[in-house]
Short mmCIF file of C-alpha atoms and ligand atoms in Angstrom, two decimals:
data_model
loop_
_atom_site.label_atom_id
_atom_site.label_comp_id
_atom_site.label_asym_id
_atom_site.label_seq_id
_atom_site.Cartn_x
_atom_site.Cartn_y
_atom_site.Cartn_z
CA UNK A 26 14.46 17.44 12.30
CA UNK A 27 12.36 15.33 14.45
CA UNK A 28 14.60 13.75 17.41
CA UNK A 29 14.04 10.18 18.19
CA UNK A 30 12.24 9.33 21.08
CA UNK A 31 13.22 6.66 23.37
CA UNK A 32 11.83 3.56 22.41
CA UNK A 33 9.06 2.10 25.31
CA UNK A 34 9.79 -1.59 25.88
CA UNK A 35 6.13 -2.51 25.38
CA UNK A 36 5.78 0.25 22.42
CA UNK A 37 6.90 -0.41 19.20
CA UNK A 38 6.14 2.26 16.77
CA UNK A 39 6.60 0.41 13.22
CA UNK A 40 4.15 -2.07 14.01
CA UNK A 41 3.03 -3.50 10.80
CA UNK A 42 1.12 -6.44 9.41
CA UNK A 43 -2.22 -6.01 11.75
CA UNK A 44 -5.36 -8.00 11.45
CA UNK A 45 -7.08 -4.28 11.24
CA UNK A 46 -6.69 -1.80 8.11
CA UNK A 47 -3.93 -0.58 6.89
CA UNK A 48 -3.05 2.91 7.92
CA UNK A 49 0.04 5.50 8.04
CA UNK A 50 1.72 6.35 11.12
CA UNK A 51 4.17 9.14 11.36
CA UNK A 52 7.79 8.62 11.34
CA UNK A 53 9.38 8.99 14.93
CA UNK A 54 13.18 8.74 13.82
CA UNK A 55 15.33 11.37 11.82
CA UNK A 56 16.24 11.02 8.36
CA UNK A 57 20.06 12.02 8.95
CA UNK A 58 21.14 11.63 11.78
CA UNK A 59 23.95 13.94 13.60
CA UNK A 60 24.13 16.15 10.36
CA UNK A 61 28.06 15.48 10.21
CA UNK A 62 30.22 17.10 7.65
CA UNK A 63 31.05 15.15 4.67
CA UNK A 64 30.85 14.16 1.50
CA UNK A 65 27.72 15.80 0.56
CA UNK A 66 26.93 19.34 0.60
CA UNK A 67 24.12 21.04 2.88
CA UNK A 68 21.94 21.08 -0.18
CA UNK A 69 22.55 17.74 -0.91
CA UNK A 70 21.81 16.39 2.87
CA UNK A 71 18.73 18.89 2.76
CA UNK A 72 17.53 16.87 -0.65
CA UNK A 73 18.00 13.83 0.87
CA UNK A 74 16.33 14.61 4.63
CA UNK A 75 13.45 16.09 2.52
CA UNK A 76 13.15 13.32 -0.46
CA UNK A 77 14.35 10.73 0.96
CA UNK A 78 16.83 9.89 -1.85
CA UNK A 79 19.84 11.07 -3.84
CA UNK A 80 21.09 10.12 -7.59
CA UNK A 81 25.03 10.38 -8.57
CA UNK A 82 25.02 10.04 -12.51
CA UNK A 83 28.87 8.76 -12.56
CA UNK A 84 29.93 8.39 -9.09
CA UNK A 85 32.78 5.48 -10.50
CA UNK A 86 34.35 5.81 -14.54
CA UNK A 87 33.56 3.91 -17.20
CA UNK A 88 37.02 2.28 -17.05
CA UNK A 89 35.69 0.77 -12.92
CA UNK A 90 32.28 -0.10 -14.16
CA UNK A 91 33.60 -2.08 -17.13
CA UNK A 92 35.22 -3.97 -14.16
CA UNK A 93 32.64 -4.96 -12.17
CA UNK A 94 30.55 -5.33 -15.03
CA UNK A 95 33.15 -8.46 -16.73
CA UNK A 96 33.07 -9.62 -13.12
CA UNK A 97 29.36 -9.67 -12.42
CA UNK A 98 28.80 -11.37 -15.50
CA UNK A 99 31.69 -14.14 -13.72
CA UNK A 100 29.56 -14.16 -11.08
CA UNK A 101 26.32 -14.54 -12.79
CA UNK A 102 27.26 -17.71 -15.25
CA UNK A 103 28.82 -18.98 -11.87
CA UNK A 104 25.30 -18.81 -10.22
CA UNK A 105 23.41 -20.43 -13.76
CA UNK A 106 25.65 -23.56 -13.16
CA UNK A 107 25.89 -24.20 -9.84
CA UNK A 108 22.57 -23.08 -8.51
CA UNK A 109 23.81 -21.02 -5.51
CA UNK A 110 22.02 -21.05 -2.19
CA UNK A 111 22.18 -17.27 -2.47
CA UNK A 112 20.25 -17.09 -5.80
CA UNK A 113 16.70 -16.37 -6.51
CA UNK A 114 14.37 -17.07 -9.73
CA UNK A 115 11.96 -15.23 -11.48
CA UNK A 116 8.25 -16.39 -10.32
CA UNK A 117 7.39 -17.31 -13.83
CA UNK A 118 10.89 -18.83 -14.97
CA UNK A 119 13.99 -20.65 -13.79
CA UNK A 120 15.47 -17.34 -14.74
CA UNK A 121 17.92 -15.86 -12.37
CA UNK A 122 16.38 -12.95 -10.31
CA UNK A 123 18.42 -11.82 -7.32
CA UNK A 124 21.83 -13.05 -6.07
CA UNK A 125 22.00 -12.46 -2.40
CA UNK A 126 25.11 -11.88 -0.19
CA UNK A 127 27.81 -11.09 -2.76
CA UNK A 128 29.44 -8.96 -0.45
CA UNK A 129 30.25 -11.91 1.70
CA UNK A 130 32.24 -14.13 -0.83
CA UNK A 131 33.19 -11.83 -3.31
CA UNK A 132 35.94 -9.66 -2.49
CA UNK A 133 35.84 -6.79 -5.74
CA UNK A 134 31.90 -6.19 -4.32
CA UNK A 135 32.77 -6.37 -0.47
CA UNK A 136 35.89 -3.80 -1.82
CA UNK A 137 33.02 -2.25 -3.65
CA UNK A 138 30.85 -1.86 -0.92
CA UNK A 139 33.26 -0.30 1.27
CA UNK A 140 34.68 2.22 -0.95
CA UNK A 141 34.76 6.02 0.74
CA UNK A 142 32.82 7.65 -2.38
CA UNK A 143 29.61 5.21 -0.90
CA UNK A 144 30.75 4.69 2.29
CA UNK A 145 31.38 8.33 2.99
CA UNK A 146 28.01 9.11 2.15
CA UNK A 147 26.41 6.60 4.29
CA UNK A 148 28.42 7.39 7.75
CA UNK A 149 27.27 11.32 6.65
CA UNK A 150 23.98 9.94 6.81
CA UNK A 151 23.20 7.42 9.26
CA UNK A 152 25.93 9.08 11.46
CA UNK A 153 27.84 6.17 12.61
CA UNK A 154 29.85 3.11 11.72
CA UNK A 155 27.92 1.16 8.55
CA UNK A 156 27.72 -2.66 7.99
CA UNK A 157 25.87 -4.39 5.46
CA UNK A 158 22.86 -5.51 6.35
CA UNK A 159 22.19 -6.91 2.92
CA UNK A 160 23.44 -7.23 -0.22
CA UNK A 161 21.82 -8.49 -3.46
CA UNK A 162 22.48 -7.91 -7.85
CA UNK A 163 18.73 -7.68 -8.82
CA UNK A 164 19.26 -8.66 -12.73
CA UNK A 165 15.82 -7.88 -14.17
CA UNK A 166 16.80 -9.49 -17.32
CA UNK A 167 15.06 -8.63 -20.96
CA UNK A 168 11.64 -9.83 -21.76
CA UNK A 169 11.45 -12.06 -18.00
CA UNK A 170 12.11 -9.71 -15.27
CA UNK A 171 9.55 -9.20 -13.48
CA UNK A 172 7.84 -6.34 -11.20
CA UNK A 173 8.81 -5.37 -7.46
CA UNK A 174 5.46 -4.48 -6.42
CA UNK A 175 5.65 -1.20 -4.37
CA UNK A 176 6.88 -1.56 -1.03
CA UNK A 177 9.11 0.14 2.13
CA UNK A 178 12.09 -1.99 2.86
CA UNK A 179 12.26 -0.89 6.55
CA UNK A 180 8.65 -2.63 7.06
CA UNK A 181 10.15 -6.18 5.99
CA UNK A 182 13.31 -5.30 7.63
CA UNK A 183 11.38 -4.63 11.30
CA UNK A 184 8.68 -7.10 10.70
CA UNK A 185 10.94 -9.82 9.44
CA UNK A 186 14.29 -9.39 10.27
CA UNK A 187 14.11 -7.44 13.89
CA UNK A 188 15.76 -3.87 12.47
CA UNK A 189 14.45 -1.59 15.34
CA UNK A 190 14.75 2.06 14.03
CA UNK A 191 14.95 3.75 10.97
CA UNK A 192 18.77 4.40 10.16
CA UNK A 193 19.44 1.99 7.56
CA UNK A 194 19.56 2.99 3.93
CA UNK A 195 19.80 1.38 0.21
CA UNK A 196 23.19 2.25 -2.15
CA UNK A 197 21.92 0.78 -5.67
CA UNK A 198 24.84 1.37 -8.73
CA UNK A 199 24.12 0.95 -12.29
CA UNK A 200 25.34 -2.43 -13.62
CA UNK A 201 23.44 -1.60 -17.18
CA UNK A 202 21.32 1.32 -18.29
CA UNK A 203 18.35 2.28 -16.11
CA UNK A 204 15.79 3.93 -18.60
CA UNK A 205 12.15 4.15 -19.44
CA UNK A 206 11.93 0.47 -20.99
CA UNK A 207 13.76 -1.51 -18.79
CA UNK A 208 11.88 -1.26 -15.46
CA UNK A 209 13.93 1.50 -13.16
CA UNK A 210 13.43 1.73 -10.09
CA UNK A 211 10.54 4.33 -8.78
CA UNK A 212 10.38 6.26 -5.68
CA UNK A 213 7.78 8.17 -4.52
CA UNK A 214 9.29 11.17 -2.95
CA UNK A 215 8.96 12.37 1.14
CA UNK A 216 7.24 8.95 1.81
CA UNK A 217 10.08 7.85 3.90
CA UNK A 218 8.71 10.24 6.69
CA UNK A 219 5.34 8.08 6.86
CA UNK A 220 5.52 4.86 7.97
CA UNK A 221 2.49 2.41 6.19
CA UNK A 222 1.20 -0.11 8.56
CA UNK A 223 0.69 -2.93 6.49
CA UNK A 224 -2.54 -5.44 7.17
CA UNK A 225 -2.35 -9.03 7.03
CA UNK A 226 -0.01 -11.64 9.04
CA UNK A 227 3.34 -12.81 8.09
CA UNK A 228 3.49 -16.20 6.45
CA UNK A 229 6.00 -18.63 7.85
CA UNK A 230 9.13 -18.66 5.85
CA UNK A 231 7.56 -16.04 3.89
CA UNK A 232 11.11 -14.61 2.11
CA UNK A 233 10.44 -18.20 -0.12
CA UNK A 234 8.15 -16.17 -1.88
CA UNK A 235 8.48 -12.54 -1.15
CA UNK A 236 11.94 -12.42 -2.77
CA UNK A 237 10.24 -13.69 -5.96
CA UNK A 238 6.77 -11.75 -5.83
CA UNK A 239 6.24 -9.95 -2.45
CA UNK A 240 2.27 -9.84 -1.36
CA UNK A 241 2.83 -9.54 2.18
CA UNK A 242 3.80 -5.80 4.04
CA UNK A 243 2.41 -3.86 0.91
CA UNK A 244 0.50 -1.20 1.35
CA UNK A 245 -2.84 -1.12 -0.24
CA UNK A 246 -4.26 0.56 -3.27
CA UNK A 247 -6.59 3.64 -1.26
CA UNK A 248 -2.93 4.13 0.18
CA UNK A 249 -0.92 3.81 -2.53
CA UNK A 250 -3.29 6.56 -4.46
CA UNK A 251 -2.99 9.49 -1.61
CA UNK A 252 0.82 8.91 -1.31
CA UNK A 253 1.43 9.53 -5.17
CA UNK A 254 -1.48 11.83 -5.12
CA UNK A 255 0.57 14.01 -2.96
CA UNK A 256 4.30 13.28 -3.71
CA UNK A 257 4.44 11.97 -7.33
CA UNK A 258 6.48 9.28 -8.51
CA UNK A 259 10.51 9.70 -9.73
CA UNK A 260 11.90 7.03 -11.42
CA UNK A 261 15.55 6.34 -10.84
CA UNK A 262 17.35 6.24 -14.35
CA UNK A 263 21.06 6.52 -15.34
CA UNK A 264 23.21 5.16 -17.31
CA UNK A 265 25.88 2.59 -16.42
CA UNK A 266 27.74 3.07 -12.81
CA UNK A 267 24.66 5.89 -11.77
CA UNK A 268 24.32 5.63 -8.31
CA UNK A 269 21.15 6.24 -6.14
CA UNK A 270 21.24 6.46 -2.29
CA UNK A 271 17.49 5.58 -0.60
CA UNK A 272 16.19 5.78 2.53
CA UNK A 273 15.02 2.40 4.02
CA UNK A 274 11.81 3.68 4.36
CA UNK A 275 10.92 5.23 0.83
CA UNK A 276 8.31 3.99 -0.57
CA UNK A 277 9.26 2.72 -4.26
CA UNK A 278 9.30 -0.37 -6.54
CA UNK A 279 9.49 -1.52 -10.17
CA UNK A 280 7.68 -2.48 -12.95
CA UNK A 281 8.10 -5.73 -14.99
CA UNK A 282 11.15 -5.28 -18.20
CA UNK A 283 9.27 -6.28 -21.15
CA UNK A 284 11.89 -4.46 -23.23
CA UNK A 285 15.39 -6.62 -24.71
CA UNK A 286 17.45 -4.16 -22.61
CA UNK A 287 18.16 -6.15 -18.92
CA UNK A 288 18.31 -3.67 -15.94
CA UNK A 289 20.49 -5.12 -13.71
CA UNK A 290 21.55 -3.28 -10.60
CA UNK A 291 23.96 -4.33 -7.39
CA UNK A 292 22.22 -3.49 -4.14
CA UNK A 293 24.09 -2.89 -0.79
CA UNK A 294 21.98 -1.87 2.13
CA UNK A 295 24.09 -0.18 4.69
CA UNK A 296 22.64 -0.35 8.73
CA UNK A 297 24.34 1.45 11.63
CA UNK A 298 26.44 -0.37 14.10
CA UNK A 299 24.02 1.30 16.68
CA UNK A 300 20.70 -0.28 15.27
CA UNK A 301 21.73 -4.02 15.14
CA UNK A 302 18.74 -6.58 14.33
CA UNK A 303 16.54 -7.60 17.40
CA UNK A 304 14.12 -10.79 17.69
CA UNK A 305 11.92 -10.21 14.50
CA UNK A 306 8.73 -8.25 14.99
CA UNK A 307 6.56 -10.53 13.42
CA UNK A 308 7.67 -13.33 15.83
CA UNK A 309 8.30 -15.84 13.74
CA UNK A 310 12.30 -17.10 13.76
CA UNK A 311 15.13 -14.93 11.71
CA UNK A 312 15.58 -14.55 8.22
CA UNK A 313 18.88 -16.92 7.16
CA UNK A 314 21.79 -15.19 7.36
CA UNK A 315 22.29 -14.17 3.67
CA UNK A 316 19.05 -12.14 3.70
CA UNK A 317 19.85 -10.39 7.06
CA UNK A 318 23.13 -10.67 8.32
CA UNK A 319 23.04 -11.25 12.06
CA UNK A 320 26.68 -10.90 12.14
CA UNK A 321 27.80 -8.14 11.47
CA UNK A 322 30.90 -6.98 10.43
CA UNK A 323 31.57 -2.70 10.75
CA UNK A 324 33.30 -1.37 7.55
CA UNK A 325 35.65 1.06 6.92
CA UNK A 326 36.07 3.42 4.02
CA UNK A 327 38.79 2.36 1.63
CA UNK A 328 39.38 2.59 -2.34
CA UNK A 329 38.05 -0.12 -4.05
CA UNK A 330 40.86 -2.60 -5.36
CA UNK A 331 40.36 -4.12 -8.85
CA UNK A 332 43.47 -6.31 -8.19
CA UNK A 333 41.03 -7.81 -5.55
CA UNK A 334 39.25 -10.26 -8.29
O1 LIG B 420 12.79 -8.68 1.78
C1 LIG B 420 13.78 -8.03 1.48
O2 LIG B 420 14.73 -7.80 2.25
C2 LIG B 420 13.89 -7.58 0.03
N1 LIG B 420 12.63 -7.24 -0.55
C3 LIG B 420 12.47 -6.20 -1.35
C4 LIG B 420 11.33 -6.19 -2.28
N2 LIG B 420 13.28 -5.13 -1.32
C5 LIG B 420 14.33 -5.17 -0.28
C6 LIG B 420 14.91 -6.53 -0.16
O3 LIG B 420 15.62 -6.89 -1.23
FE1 LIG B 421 13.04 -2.99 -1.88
#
């Protein structure tokens, strides 16, 4: 397990979006970090350190997941009429894409978020107190949804939002079937321990259009080959309330659902207390606060509460 090294004040290692080419630099923190005992086994943590991911196939009953499911789809005609600031359309269509921040003002997802079969497996991991860094339902829906080109979160999240190390990592749960048609997600495995130094500068106010179609901190193609080349590509699917666990450095993305079947999945993206967001690298001013929350709130593990609607 490679130890982190202090980081230099004048050397940051995740660099990314450089007028030069694009290139891979090695990853200089650990995957998990403490190796605590838990929730998940030694073969499990050993998966994860090596893959860089982990999928639950019914982590929460059918009897929970019908519950959040009735409440998303609350939350989702809620967003359709008012136009929330949190909500994001598809680039070709008024169609909604992402709703951002849910754990904020809706207490069955922060309840959600926070409950000790997730939770449990993200202190194992990151080896600290959580909070959520972000939190978004990605809808995908039938026919519109389009791609998420293929990408590592951490870049954006360093570049753009001032994370400074890698001990942050995605929790995404089933809200619908994830299968072959519908656009799953994809992962290519191991890539989390090589960081891709993206070329190209960051746009001002780029998350306008990176949250709908993201061209900027993507790797390129000569890249993109060599990595899949050498690890493959998994693609995440499950049915309804599967959960996958992925490192915020995995490589992975999706491809556009031109099936009738909508994949829509609720994202929370869990940082340690000990890794709070800096100035962003890129230099340009913060993302708003319901892209990268700035203030954050630790969690602590509790059963969720359907009573809490
Ligand atoms: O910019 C971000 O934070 C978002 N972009 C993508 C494509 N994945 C992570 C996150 O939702
Ligand atoms: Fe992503």
């Amino acid at each position: 397990m490679i130890q982190s090294q202090p980081l230099h004040v004048d050397v940051d290692p995740y660099h990314s979006r450089v007028t030069g080419a694009s290139h891979i630099v090695e990853r200089v923190d650990p995957v998990i970090y403490k190796n605590n005992p838990g929730i998940l086994s030694p073969e499990q943590l050993s998966f994860y350190e090596k893959n860089g991911y982990l999928v639950f196939n019914s982590l929460f009953s059918s009897q929970e997941m019908k519950h959040i499911l009735s409440h998303v789809d609350e939350l989702k005609s809620d967003a359709g009429k008012q136009e929330l600031a949190y909500s994001v359309v598809e680039p070709h269509s008024r169609e909604l894409r992402s709703l951002f921040h849910t754990h904020d003002y809706d207490s069955l997802l922060k309840s959600l978020a926070c409950d000790q079969r997730i939770l449990g497996i993200v202190e194992q991991i990151i080896g600290s107190q959580a909070y959520i860094h972000q939190s978004r339902i990605n809808f995908k829906p039938g026919f519109k949804g389009r791609d998420f080109y293929w990408h590592s979160d951490f870049e954006t999240w360093h570049m753009e939002d001032g994370m400074p190390r890698m001990r942050a990592l995605s929790c995404s749960i089933a809200l619908t079937e994830n299968n072959e048609f519908n656009g799953p997600l994809m992962v290519i495995p191991a890539s989390h321990k090589k960081y891709v130094v993206c070329a190209g500068d960051t746009p001002r106010d780029n998350y306008k259009q990176s949250l709908r179609q993201q061209y900027t901190g993507v790797p390129d193609e000569a890249i993109l080959t060599n990595l899949i080349h050498e690890h493959g590509i998994i693609s995440s699917k499950g049915s309804i309330g599967s959960v996958t666990f992925f490192d915020c450095n995995l490589m992975h993305g999706s491809n556009s659902n031109i099936s009738p079947f909508p994949r829509s999945n609720i994202f929370f993206v869990y940082n340690s207390v000990e890794n709070m967001l800096q100035k962003p690298y890129c230099g340009l001013e913060a993302r708003p606060e319901y892209i990268a929350v700035r203030k954050p709130v630790p969690l602590t593990k509790r059963k969720i509460n359907f009573n809490d609607i």
